[in-house]
């Protein structure tokens, strides 16, 4: 699960993001509305946590803009406004849920889980079927023929990215951004390492290397 957090209260933002990372989410942490909107438009996120009052562009405008551009990522609004009109405005603009500050982190987590479940249902049982592989993105396992292989969360995210782009090269930069987030201090070489882990688990014939560029999942590999 890759998540974008747009919240300008630095301390609160840090607390939220640290907790989410502990829970296994990959999180990009943004404190400015304008940058946040851009990231939401061009990054590939599964969920967005969005504050109401933000520098440069406010949360309500961000939701409206995203929905206008046809971006359907689930959005959880954070707001200090307990006024019913504000909640209605947020939901009307296209937010999926809201949480009034201050809140308990457990509640935030529960709501995010609910939102991602709702989204997963729309994606037909979380199963991706490509190139002879069936990936369950929620349970983190892949089956090929009679083999059933358990994957780590990162391996699942990696395979999902390759499957969704089957036949097309996915650059190392994009994989890195998807697995660790744009602002991660992780080593870039980790991409190759995770490709190695994944190949070790699913077999070496599926993922092809394009030297110096990235990797792709071969269209008909694994089908005999
Ligand atoms: Ca704020």
JSON list of C-alpha atoms and ligand atoms in Angstrom, two decimals:
[
{"chain": "A", "resi": 1, "resn": "UNK", "atom": "CA", "xyz": [0.00, 0.00, 0.00]},
{"chain": "A", "resi": 2, "resn": "UNK", "atom": "CA", "xyz": [1.41, 3.33, -1.01]},
{"chain": "A", "resi": 3, "resn": "UNK", "atom": "CA", "xyz": [0.08, 6.34, 0.74]},
{"chain": "A", "resi": 4, "resn": "UNK", "atom": "CA", "xyz": [0.36, 10.10, 0.30]},
{"chain": "A", "resi": 5, "resn": "UNK", "atom": "CA", "xyz": [0.08, 12.25, 3.41]},
{"chain": "A", "resi": 6, "resn": "UNK", "atom": "CA", "xyz": [-0.56, 15.98, 2.90]},
{"chain": "A", "resi": 7, "resn": "UNK", "atom": "CA", "xyz": [-0.51, 17.66, 6.30]},
{"chain": "A", "resi": 8, "resn": "UNK", "atom": "CA", "xyz": [1.26, 20.90, 7.21]},
{"chain": "A", "resi": 9, "resn": "UNK", "atom": "CA", "xyz": [1.46, 20.47, 10.99]},
{"chain": "A", "resi": 10, "resn": "UNK", "atom": "CA", "xyz": [4.95, 19.03, 11.00]},
{"chain": "A", "resi": 11, "resn": "UNK", "atom": "CA", "xyz": [4.78, 17.24, 14.32]},
{"chain": "A", "resi": 12, "resn": "UNK", "atom": "CA", "xyz": [1.42, 15.64, 13.61]},
{"chain": "A", "resi": 13, "resn": "UNK", "atom": "CA", "xyz": [2.53, 14.74, 10.10]},
{"chain": "A", "resi": 14, "resn": "UNK", "atom": "CA", "xyz": [5.68, 13.06, 11.42]},
{"chain": "A", "resi": 15, "resn": "UNK", "atom": "CA", "xyz": [3.76, 11.10, 14.02]},
{"chain": "A", "resi": 16, "resn": "UNK", "atom": "CA", "xyz": [1.19, 9.90, 11.48]},
{"chain": "A", "resi": 17, "resn": "UNK", "atom": "CA", "xyz": [3.79, 8.92, 8.89]},
{"chain": "A", "resi": 18, "resn": "UNK", "atom": "CA", "xyz": [6.03, 7.12, 11.37]},
{"chain": "A", "resi": 19, "resn": "UNK", "atom": "CA", "xyz": [3.10, 5.10, 12.64]},
{"chain": "A", "resi": 20, "resn": "UNK", "atom": "CA", "xyz": [1.95, 4.24, 9.13]},
{"chain": "A", "resi": 21, "resn": "UNK", "atom": "CA", "xyz": [5.42, 3.11, 8.12]},
{"chain": "A", "resi": 22, "resn": "UNK", "atom": "CA", "xyz": [5.51, 0.89, 11.19]},
{"chain": "A", "resi": 23, "resn": "UNK", "atom": "CA", "xyz": [2.27, -0.65, 9.94]},
{"chain": "A", "resi": 24, "resn": "UNK", "atom": "CA", "xyz": [3.94, -1.47, 6.63]},
{"chain": "A", "resi": 25, "resn": "UNK", "atom": "CA", "xyz": [2.64, 1.37, 4.47]},
{"chain": "A", "resi": 26, "resn": "UNK", "atom": "CA", "xyz": [4.98, 3.15, 2.06]},
{"chain": "A", "resi": 27, "resn": "UNK", "atom": "CA", "xyz": [4.38, 6.84, 2.79]},
{"chain": "A", "resi": 28, "resn": "UNK", "atom": "CA", "xyz": [5.25, 10.06, 1.00]},
{"chain": "A", "resi": 29, "resn": "UNK", "atom": "CA", "xyz": [5.08, 12.96, 3.43]},
{"chain": "A", "resi": 30, "resn": "UNK", "atom": "CA", "xyz": [4.14, 16.38, 2.02]},
{"chain": "A", "resi": 31, "resn": "UNK", "atom": "CA", "xyz": [3.46, 19.58, 3.98]},
{"chain": "A", "resi": 32, "resn": "UNK", "atom": "CA", "xyz": [2.40, 21.91, 1.15]},
{"chain": "A", "resi": 33, "resn": "UNK", "atom": "CA", "xyz": [-0.89, 21.89, -0.74]},
{"chain": "A", "resi": 34, "resn": "UNK", "atom": "CA", "xyz": [0.50, 22.74, -4.15]},
{"chain": "A", "resi": 35, "resn": "UNK", "atom": "CA", "xyz": [3.22, 20.08, -4.06]},
{"chain": "A", "resi": 36, "resn": "UNK", "atom": "CA", "xyz": [0.71, 17.66, -2.57]},
{"chain": "A", "resi": 37, "resn": "UNK", "atom": "CA", "xyz": [-1.71, 18.14, -5.45]},
{"chain": "A", "resi": 38, "resn": "UNK", "atom": "CA", "xyz": [1.06, 17.59, -7.96]},
{"chain": "A", "resi": 39, "resn": "UNK", "atom": "CA", "xyz": [2.19, 14.41, -6.22]},
{"chain": "A", "resi": 40, "resn": "UNK", "atom": "CA", "xyz": [-1.39, 13.15, -6.03]},
{"chain": "A", "resi": 41, "resn": "UNK", "atom": "CA", "xyz": [-1.85, 13.81, -9.73]},
{"chain": "A", "resi": 42, "resn": "UNK", "atom": "CA", "xyz": [1.32, 12.20, -10.94]},
{"chain": "A", "resi": 43, "resn": "UNK", "atom": "CA", "xyz": [2.34, 9.69, -8.28]},
{"chain": "A", "resi": 44, "resn": "UNK", "atom": "CA", "xyz": [0.65, 6.33, -8.07]},
{"chain": "A", "resi": 45, "resn": "UNK", "atom": "CA", "xyz": [-0.96, 6.09, -4.65]},
{"chain": "A", "resi": 46, "resn": "UNK", "atom": "CA", "xyz": [-3.45, 3.71, -3.09]},
{"chain": "A", "resi": 47, "resn": "UNK", "atom": "CA", "xyz": [-4.69, 6.17, -0.48]},
{"chain": "A", "resi": 48, "resn": "UNK", "atom": "CA", "xyz": [-4.41, 9.86, 0.36]},
{"chain": "A", "resi": 49, "resn": "UNK", "atom": "CA", "xyz": [-4.59, 11.46, 3.81]},
{"chain": "A", "resi": 50, "resn": "UNK", "atom": "CA", "xyz": [-5.42, 15.10, 3.30]},
{"chain": "A", "resi": 51, "resn": "UNK", "atom": "CA", "xyz": [-5.52, 18.02, 5.71]},
{"chain": "A", "resi": 52, "resn": "UNK", "atom": "CA", "xyz": [-8.17, 20.71, 5.23]},
{"chain": "A", "resi": 53, "resn": "UNK", "atom": "CA", "xyz": [-6.14, 23.88, 5.83]},
{"chain": "A", "resi": 54, "resn": "UNK", "atom": "CA", "xyz": [-2.86, 23.84, 3.93]},
{"chain": "A", "resi": 55, "resn": "UNK", "atom": "CA", "xyz": [-0.40, 26.39, 2.57]},
{"chain": "A", "resi": 56, "resn": "UNK", "atom": "CA", "xyz": [-0.87, 27.43, -1.10]},
{"chain": "A", "resi": 57, "resn": "UNK", "atom": "CA", "xyz": [-3.77, 25.12, -2.02]},
{"chain": "A", "resi": 58, "resn": "UNK", "atom": "CA", "xyz": [-6.35, 23.97, 0.54]},
{"chain": "A", "resi": 59, "resn": "UNK", "atom": "CA", "xyz": [-7.52, 20.40, 0.93]},
{"chain": "A", "resi": 60, "resn": "UNK", "atom": "CA", "xyz": [-11.00, 20.99, -0.43]},
{"chain": "A", "resi": 61, "resn": "UNK", "atom": "CA", "xyz": [-9.59, 22.41, -3.69]},
{"chain": "A", "resi": 62, "resn": "UNK", "atom": "CA", "xyz": [-7.22, 19.43, -3.93]},
{"chain": "A", "resi": 63, "resn": "UNK", "atom": "CA", "xyz": [-10.08, 16.93, -3.68]},
{"chain": "A", "resi": 64, "resn": "UNK", "atom": "CA", "xyz": [-12.13, 18.80, -6.25]},
{"chain": "A", "resi": 65, "resn": "UNK", "atom": "CA", "xyz": [-9.19, 19.03, -8.63]},
{"chain": "A", "resi": 66, "resn": "UNK", "atom": "CA", "xyz": [-8.31, 15.34, -8.31]},
{"chain": "A", "resi": 67, "resn": "UNK", "atom": "CA", "xyz": [-11.88, 14.21, -8.91]},
{"chain": "A", "resi": 68, "resn": "UNK", "atom": "CA", "xyz": [-12.22, 16.59, -11.82]},
{"chain": "A", "resi": 69, "resn": "UNK", "atom": "CA", "xyz": [-9.14, 15.00, -13.38]},
{"chain": "A", "resi": 70, "resn": "UNK", "atom": "CA", "xyz": [-10.78, 11.60, -12.98]},
{"chain": "A", "resi": 71, "resn": "UNK", "atom": "CA", "xyz": [-8.47, 10.40, -10.21]},
{"chain": "A", "resi": 72, "resn": "UNK", "atom": "CA", "xyz": [-10.42, 8.05, -7.97]},
{"chain": "A", "resi": 73, "resn": "UNK", "atom": "CA", "xyz": [-7.86, 7.30, -5.23]},
{"chain": "A", "resi": 74, "resn": "UNK", "atom": "CA", "xyz": [-9.62, 7.02, -1.84]},
{"chain": "A", "resi": 75, "resn": "UNK", "atom": "CA", "xyz": [-9.14, 10.20, 0.21]},
{"chain": "A", "resi": 76, "resn": "UNK", "atom": "CA", "xyz": [-9.37, 10.54, 3.97]},
{"chain": "A", "resi": 77, "resn": "UNK", "atom": "CA", "xyz": [-9.88, 14.13, 5.04]},
{"chain": "A", "resi": 78, "resn": "UNK", "atom": "CA", "xyz": [-8.33, 15.38, 8.28]},
{"chain": "A", "resi": 79, "resn": "UNK", "atom": "CA", "xyz": [-10.03, 18.40, 9.71]},
{"chain": "A", "resi": 80, "resn": "UNK", "atom": "CA", "xyz": [-10.18, 20.53, 12.84]},
{"chain": "A", "resi": 81, "resn": "UNK", "atom": "CA", "xyz": [-13.51, 21.83, 11.68]},
{"chain": "A", "resi": 82, "resn": "UNK", "atom": "CA", "xyz": [-16.20, 20.02, 13.52]},
{"chain": "A", "resi": 83, "resn": "UNK", "atom": "CA", "xyz": [-18.86, 21.91, 11.66]},
{"chain": "A", "resi": 84, "resn": "UNK", "atom": "CA", "xyz": [-21.28, 19.67, 9.85]},
{"chain": "A", "resi": 85, "resn": "UNK", "atom": "CA", "xyz": [-21.22, 21.92, 6.73]},
{"chain": "A", "resi": 86, "resn": "UNK", "atom": "CA", "xyz": [-17.47, 21.38, 6.34]},
{"chain": "A", "resi": 87, "resn": "UNK", "atom": "CA", "xyz": [-17.82, 17.64, 6.51]},
{"chain": "A", "resi": 88, "resn": "UNK", "atom": "CA", "xyz": [-20.60, 17.74, 3.95]},
{"chain": "A", "resi": 89, "resn": "UNK", "atom": "CA", "xyz": [-18.50, 19.99, 1.69]},
{"chain": "A", "resi": 90, "resn": "UNK", "atom": "CA", "xyz": [-15.57, 17.57, 1.94]},
{"chain": "A", "resi": 91, "resn": "UNK", "atom": "CA", "xyz": [-17.63, 14.52, 1.14]},
{"chain": "A", "resi": 92, "resn": "UNK", "atom": "CA", "xyz": [-19.53, 16.32, -1.62]},
{"chain": "A", "resi": 93, "resn": "UNK", "atom": "CA", "xyz": [-16.25, 17.35, -3.20]},
{"chain": "A", "resi": 94, "resn": "UNK", "atom": "CA", "xyz": [-15.32, 13.69, -3.47]},
{"chain": "A", "resi": 95, "resn": "UNK", "atom": "CA", "xyz": [-13.53, 12.76, -0.24]},
{"chain": "A", "resi": 96, "resn": "UNK", "atom": "CA", "xyz": [-14.35, 9.21, 0.92]},
{"chain": "A", "resi": 97, "resn": "UNK", "atom": "CA", "xyz": [-14.19, 9.74, 4.66]},
{"chain": "A", "resi": 98, "resn": "UNK", "atom": "CA", "xyz": [-13.12, 12.33, 7.23]},
{"chain": "A", "resi": 99, "resn": "UNK", "atom": "CA", "xyz": [-11.56, 12.37, 10.66]},
{"chain": "A", "resi": 100, "resn": "UNK", "atom": "CA", "xyz": [-11.79, 15.27, 13.09]},
{"chain": "A", "resi": 101, "resn": "UNK", "atom": "CA", "xyz": [-8.57, 16.28, 14.88]},
{"chain": "A", "resi": 102, "resn": "UNK", "atom": "CA", "xyz": [-7.49, 15.37, 17.47]},
{"chain": "A", "resi": 103, "resn": "UNK", "atom": "CA", "xyz": [-8.00, 11.68, 16.81]},
{"chain": "A", "resi": 104, "resn": "UNK", "atom": "CA", "xyz": [-6.65, 8.38, 18.06]},
{"chain": "A", "resi": 105, "resn": "UNK", "atom": "CA", "xyz": [-4.12, 6.78, 15.77]},
{"chain": "A", "resi": 106, "resn": "UNK", "atom": "CA", "xyz": [-5.99, 3.47, 16.05]},
{"chain": "A", "resi": 107, "resn": "UNK", "atom": "CA", "xyz": [-9.02, 5.13, 14.53]},
{"chain": "A", "resi": 108, "resn": "UNK", "atom": "CA", "xyz": [-6.98, 6.54, 11.68]},
{"chain": "A", "resi": 109, "resn": "UNK", "atom": "CA", "xyz": [-5.59, 3.06, 10.97]},
{"chain": "A", "resi": 110, "resn": "UNK", "atom": "CA", "xyz": [-9.03, 1.46, 11.10]},
{"chain": "A", "resi": 111, "resn": "UNK", "atom": "CA", "xyz": [-10.45, 4.00, 8.69]},
{"chain": "A", "resi": 112, "resn": "UNK", "atom": "CA", "xyz": [-7.56, 3.54, 6.28]},
{"chain": "A", "resi": 113, "resn": "UNK", "atom": "CA", "xyz": [-8.08, -0.22, 6.40]},
{"chain": "A", "resi": 114, "resn": "UNK", "atom": "CA", "xyz": [-11.77, 0.27, 5.64]},
{"chain": "A", "resi": 115, "resn": "UNK", "atom": "CA", "xyz": [-10.98, 2.56, 2.72]},
{"chain": "A", "resi": 116, "resn": "UNK", "atom": "CA", "xyz": [-8.45, 0.17, 1.23]},
{"chain": "A", "resi": 117, "resn": "UNK", "atom": "CA", "xyz": [-10.87, -2.75, 1.64]},
{"chain": "A", "resi": 118, "resn": "UNK", "atom": "CA", "xyz": [-13.51, -0.77, -0.19]},
{"chain": "A", "resi": 119, "resn": "UNK", "atom": "CA", "xyz": [-11.02, -0.05, -2.95]},
{"chain": "A", "resi": 120, "resn": "UNK", "atom": "CA", "xyz": [-9.82, -3.65, -3.13]},
{"chain": "A", "resi": 121, "resn": "UNK", "atom": "CA", "xyz": [-13.36, -4.89, -3.58]},
{"chain": "A", "resi": 122, "resn": "UNK", "atom": "CA", "xyz": [-13.63, -2.71, -6.64]},
{"chain": "A", "resi": 123, "resn": "UNK", "atom": "CA", "xyz": [-10.48, -4.34, -7.98]},
{"chain": "A", "resi": 124, "resn": "UNK", "atom": "CA", "xyz": [-12.20, -7.74, -8.14]},
{"chain": "A", "resi": 125, "resn": "UNK", "atom": "CA", "xyz": [-11.01, -9.77, -5.15]},
{"chain": "A", "resi": 126, "resn": "UNK", "atom": "CA", "xyz": [-7.49, -8.32, -5.11]},
{"chain": "A", "resi": 127, "resn": "UNK", "atom": "CA", "xyz": [-6.39, -10.86, -7.68]},
{"chain": "A", "resi": 128, "resn": "UNK", "atom": "CA", "xyz": [-4.24, -9.96, -10.64]},
{"chain": "A", "resi": 129, "resn": "UNK", "atom": "CA", "xyz": [-3.87, -12.55, -13.38]},
{"chain": "A", "resi": 130, "resn": "UNK", "atom": "CA", "xyz": [-1.02, -11.86, -15.77]},
{"chain": "A", "resi": 131, "resn": "UNK", "atom": "CA", "xyz": [1.61, -13.95, -17.57]},
{"chain": "A", "resi": 132, "resn": "UNK", "atom": "CA", "xyz": [0.53, -17.20, -15.97]},
{"chain": "A", "resi": 133, "resn": "UNK", "atom": "CA", "xyz": [0.79, -15.76, -12.47]},
{"chain": "A", "resi": 134, "resn": "UNK", "atom": "CA", "xyz": [-2.06, -15.04, -10.08]},
{"chain": "A", "resi": 135, "resn": "UNK", "atom": "CA", "xyz": [-1.15, -12.46, -7.48]},
{"chain": "A", "resi": 136, "resn": "UNK", "atom": "CA", "xyz": [-3.24, -11.80, -4.40]},
{"chain": "A", "resi": 137, "resn": "UNK", "atom": "CA", "xyz": [-2.22, -8.27, -3.49]},
{"chain": "A", "resi": 138, "resn": "UNK", "atom": "CA", "xyz": [-3.90, -8.32, -0.08]},
{"chain": "A", "resi": 139, "resn": "UNK", "atom": "CA", "xyz": [-2.77, -11.72, 1.15]},
{"chain": "A", "resi": 140, "resn": "UNK", "atom": "CA", "xyz": [0.66, -11.26, -0.43]},
{"chain": "A", "resi": 141, "resn": "UNK", "atom": "CA", "xyz": [0.91, -14.54, -2.29]},
{"chain": "A", "resi": 142, "resn": "UNK", "atom": "CA", "xyz": [1.31, -15.63, -5.86]},
{"chain": "A", "resi": 143, "resn": "UNK", "atom": "CA", "xyz": [0.36, -18.88, -7.55]},
{"chain": "A", "resi": 144, "resn": "UNK", "atom": "CA", "xyz": [1.75, -20.30, -10.73]},
{"chain": "A", "resi": 145, "resn": "UNK", "atom": "CA", "xyz": [0.27, -23.58, -11.83]},
{"chain": "A", "resi": 146, "resn": "UNK", "atom": "CA", "xyz": [0.14, -25.71, -8.71]},
{"chain": "A", "resi": 147, "resn": "UNK", "atom": "CA", "xyz": [2.82, -23.74, -6.89]},
{"chain": "A", "resi": 148, "resn": "UNK", "atom": "CA", "xyz": [1.76, -21.35, -4.21]},
{"chain": "A", "resi": 149, "resn": "UNK", "atom": "CA", "xyz": [4.38, -18.84, -3.11]},
{"chain": "A", "resi": 150, "resn": "UNK", "atom": "CA", "xyz": [4.29, -16.50, -0.15]},
{"chain": "A", "resi": 151, "resn": "UNK", "atom": "CA", "xyz": [5.72, -13.04, -0.78]},
{"chain": "A", "resi": 152, "resn": "UNK", "atom": "CA", "xyz": [6.75, -10.17, 1.48]},
{"chain": "A", "resi": 153, "resn": "UNK", "atom": "CA", "xyz": [4.81, -6.90, 1.20]},
{"chain": "A", "resi": 154, "resn": "UNK", "atom": "CA", "xyz": [7.56, -5.25, -0.82]},
{"chain": "A", "resi": 155, "resn": "UNK", "atom": "CA", "xyz": [7.87, -8.24, -3.15]},
{"chain": "A", "resi": 156, "resn": "UNK", "atom": "CA", "xyz": [4.09, -8.13, -3.67]},
{"chain": "A", "resi": 157, "resn": "UNK", "atom": "CA", "xyz": [4.19, -4.42, -4.48]},
{"chain": "A", "resi": 158, "resn": "UNK", "atom": "CA", "xyz": [7.08, -5.03, -6.87]},
{"chain": "A", "resi": 159, "resn": "UNK", "atom": "CA", "xyz": [5.36, -7.89, -8.67]},
{"chain": "A", "resi": 160, "resn": "UNK", "atom": "CA", "xyz": [2.08, -5.95, -8.80]},
{"chain": "A", "resi": 161, "resn": "UNK", "atom": "CA", "xyz": [3.88, -3.02, -10.45]},
{"chain": "A", "resi": 162, "resn": "UNK", "atom": "CA", "xyz": [5.45, -5.32, -13.05]},
{"chain": "A", "resi": 163, "resn": "UNK", "atom": "CA", "xyz": [2.18, -7.17, -13.66]},
{"chain": "A", "resi": 164, "resn": "UNK", "atom": "CA", "xyz": [0.20, -3.98, -14.16]},
{"chain": "A", "resi": 165, "resn": "UNK", "atom": "CA", "xyz": [2.75, -2.94, -16.77]},
{"chain": "A", "resi": 166, "resn": "UNK", "atom": "CA", "xyz": [3.24, -6.39, -18.28]},
{"chain": "A", "resi": 167, "resn": "UNK", "atom": "CA", "xyz": [5.30, -6.32, -21.45]},
{"chain": "A", "resi": 168, "resn": "UNK", "atom": "CA", "xyz": [6.47, -2.76, -20.79]},
{"chain": "A", "resi": 169, "resn": "UNK", "atom": "CA", "xyz": [9.70, -1.73, -19.15]},
{"chain": "A", "resi": 170, "resn": "UNK", "atom": "CA", "xyz": [9.29, -0.25, -15.68]},
{"chain": "A", "resi": 171, "resn": "UNK", "atom": "CA", "xyz": [12.25, 1.97, -14.84]},
{"chain": "A", "resi": 172, "resn": "UNK", "atom": "CA", "xyz": [14.25, 1.45, -11.67]},
{"chain": "A", "resi": 173, "resn": "UNK", "atom": "CA", "xyz": [13.26, 4.98, -10.61]},
{"chain": "A", "resi": 174, "resn": "UNK", "atom": "CA", "xyz": [9.59, 4.14, -10.85]},
{"chain": "A", "resi": 175, "resn": "UNK", "atom": "CA", "xyz": [10.02, 0.89, -8.97]},
{"chain": "A", "resi": 176, "resn": "UNK", "atom": "CA", "xyz": [11.98, 2.68, -6.26]},
{"chain": "A", "resi": 177, "resn": "UNK", "atom": "CA", "xyz": [9.35, 5.37, -5.97]},
{"chain": "A", "resi": 178, "resn": "UNK", "atom": "CA", "xyz": [6.58, 2.77, -5.77]},
{"chain": "A", "resi": 179, "resn": "UNK", "atom": "CA", "xyz": [8.30, 0.62, -3.15]},
{"chain": "A", "resi": 180, "resn": "UNK", "atom": "CA", "xyz": [9.91, 3.19, -0.90]},
{"chain": "A", "resi": 181, "resn": "UNK", "atom": "CA", "xyz": [8.38, 6.56, -1.82]},
{"chain": "A", "resi": 182, "resn": "UNK", "atom": "CA", "xyz": [9.98, 9.54, -3.54]},
{"chain": "A", "resi": 183, "resn": "UNK", "atom": "CA", "xyz": [11.61, 10.93, -0.45]},
{"chain": "A", "resi": 184, "resn": "UNK", "atom": "CA", "xyz": [13.09, 7.72, 0.89]},
{"chain": "A", "resi": 185, "resn": "UNK", "atom": "CA", "xyz": [16.72, 7.65, 1.93]},
{"chain": "A", "resi": 186, "resn": "UNK", "atom": "CA", "xyz": [16.88, 3.99, 1.01]},
{"chain": "A", "resi": 187, "resn": "UNK", "atom": "CA", "xyz": [19.61, 2.81, -1.32]},
{"chain": "A", "resi": 188, "resn": "UNK", "atom": "CA", "xyz": [18.69, 2.77, -5.00]},
{"chain": "A", "resi": 189, "resn": "UNK", "atom": "CA", "xyz": [20.45, -0.61, -5.30]},
{"chain": "A", "resi": 190, "resn": "UNK", "atom": "CA", "xyz": [17.63, -2.11, -3.23]},
{"chain": "A", "resi": 191, "resn": "UNK", "atom": "CA", "xyz": [15.56, -2.31, -6.42]},
{"chain": "A", "resi": 192, "resn": "UNK", "atom": "CA", "xyz": [18.00, -4.88, -7.87]},
{"chain": "A", "resi": 193, "resn": "UNK", "atom": "CA", "xyz": [18.06, -6.69, -4.56]},
{"chain": "A", "resi": 194, "resn": "UNK", "atom": "CA", "xyz": [14.28, -7.05, -4.48]},
{"chain": "A", "resi": 195, "resn": "UNK", "atom": "CA", "xyz": [14.22, -8.18, -8.11]},
{"chain": "A", "resi": 196, "resn": "UNK", "atom": "CA", "xyz": [16.72, -10.83, -7.04]},
{"chain": "A", "resi": 197, "resn": "UNK", "atom": "CA", "xyz": [14.49, -11.91, -4.11]},
{"chain": "A", "resi": 198, "resn": "UNK", "atom": "CA", "xyz": [11.44, -12.05, -6.36]},
{"chain": "A", "resi": 199, "resn": "UNK", "atom": "CA", "xyz": [13.19, -14.07, -9.06]},
{"chain": "A", "resi": 200, "resn": "UNK", "atom": "CA", "xyz": [14.42, -16.47, -6.41]},
{"chain": "A", "resi": 201, "resn": "UNK", "atom": "CA", "xyz": [10.82, -17.06, -5.33]},
{"chain": "A", "resi": 202, "resn": "UNK", "atom": "CA", "xyz": [8.90, -17.12, -8.61]},
{"chain": "A", "resi": 203, "resn": "UNK", "atom": "CA", "xyz": [11.63, -18.34, -10.97]},
{"chain": "A", "resi": 204, "resn": "UNK", "atom": "CA", "xyz": [14.07, -16.50, -13.18]},
{"chain": "A", "resi": 205, "resn": "UNK", "atom": "CA", "xyz": [12.15, -16.73, -16.46]},
{"chain": "A", "resi": 206, "resn": "UNK", "atom": "CA", "xyz": [9.48, -14.12, -15.74]},
{"chain": "A", "resi": 207, "resn": "UNK", "atom": "CA", "xyz": [11.32, -10.89, -15.09]},
{"chain": "A", "resi": 208, "resn": "UNK", "atom": "CA", "xyz": [13.60, -9.56, -17.81]},
{"chain": "A", "resi": 209, "resn": "UNK", "atom": "CA", "xyz": [16.33, -6.99, -17.31]},
{"chain": "A", "resi": 210, "resn": "UNK", "atom": "CA", "xyz": [16.86, -4.00, -19.53]},
{"chain": "A", "resi": 211, "resn": "UNK", "atom": "CA", "xyz": [20.36, -3.05, -18.56]},
{"chain": "A", "resi": 212, "resn": "UNK", "atom": "CA", "xyz": [20.71, 0.43, -17.11]},
{"chain": "A", "resi": 213, "resn": "UNK", "atom": "CA", "xyz": [16.96, 1.11, -17.47]},
{"chain": "A", "resi": 214, "resn": "UNK", "atom": "CA", "xyz": [14.75, -1.24, -15.55]},
{"chain": "A", "resi": 215, "resn": "UNK", "atom": "CA", "xyz": [12.78, -4.46, -15.68]},
{"chain": "A", "resi": 216, "resn": "UNK", "atom": "CA", "xyz": [9.71, -5.92, -17.32]},
{"chain": "A", "resi": 217, "resn": "UNK", "atom": "CA", "xyz": [7.50, -8.93, -16.97]},
{"chain": "A", "resi": 218, "resn": "UNK", "atom": "CA", "xyz": [7.49, -11.01, -20.12]},
{"chain": "A", "resi": 219, "resn": "UNK", "atom": "CA", "xyz": [4.06, -11.32, -21.65]},
{"chain": "A", "resi": 220, "resn": "UNK", "atom": "CA", "xyz": [3.73, -15.06, -22.09]},
{"chain": "A", "resi": 221, "resn": "UNK", "atom": "CA", "xyz": [6.31, -16.35, -19.64]},
{"chain": "A", "resi": 222, "resn": "UNK", "atom": "CA", "xyz": [5.32, -19.23, -17.44]},
{"chain": "A", "resi": 223, "resn": "UNK", "atom": "CA", "xyz": [2.64, -20.50, -19.78]},
{"chain": "A", "resi": 224, "resn": "UNK", "atom": "CA", "xyz": [3.55, -23.90, -21.12]},
{"chain": "B", "resi": 1, "resn": "LIG", "atom": "CA1", "xyz": [-3.35, 22.37, 8.49]}
]
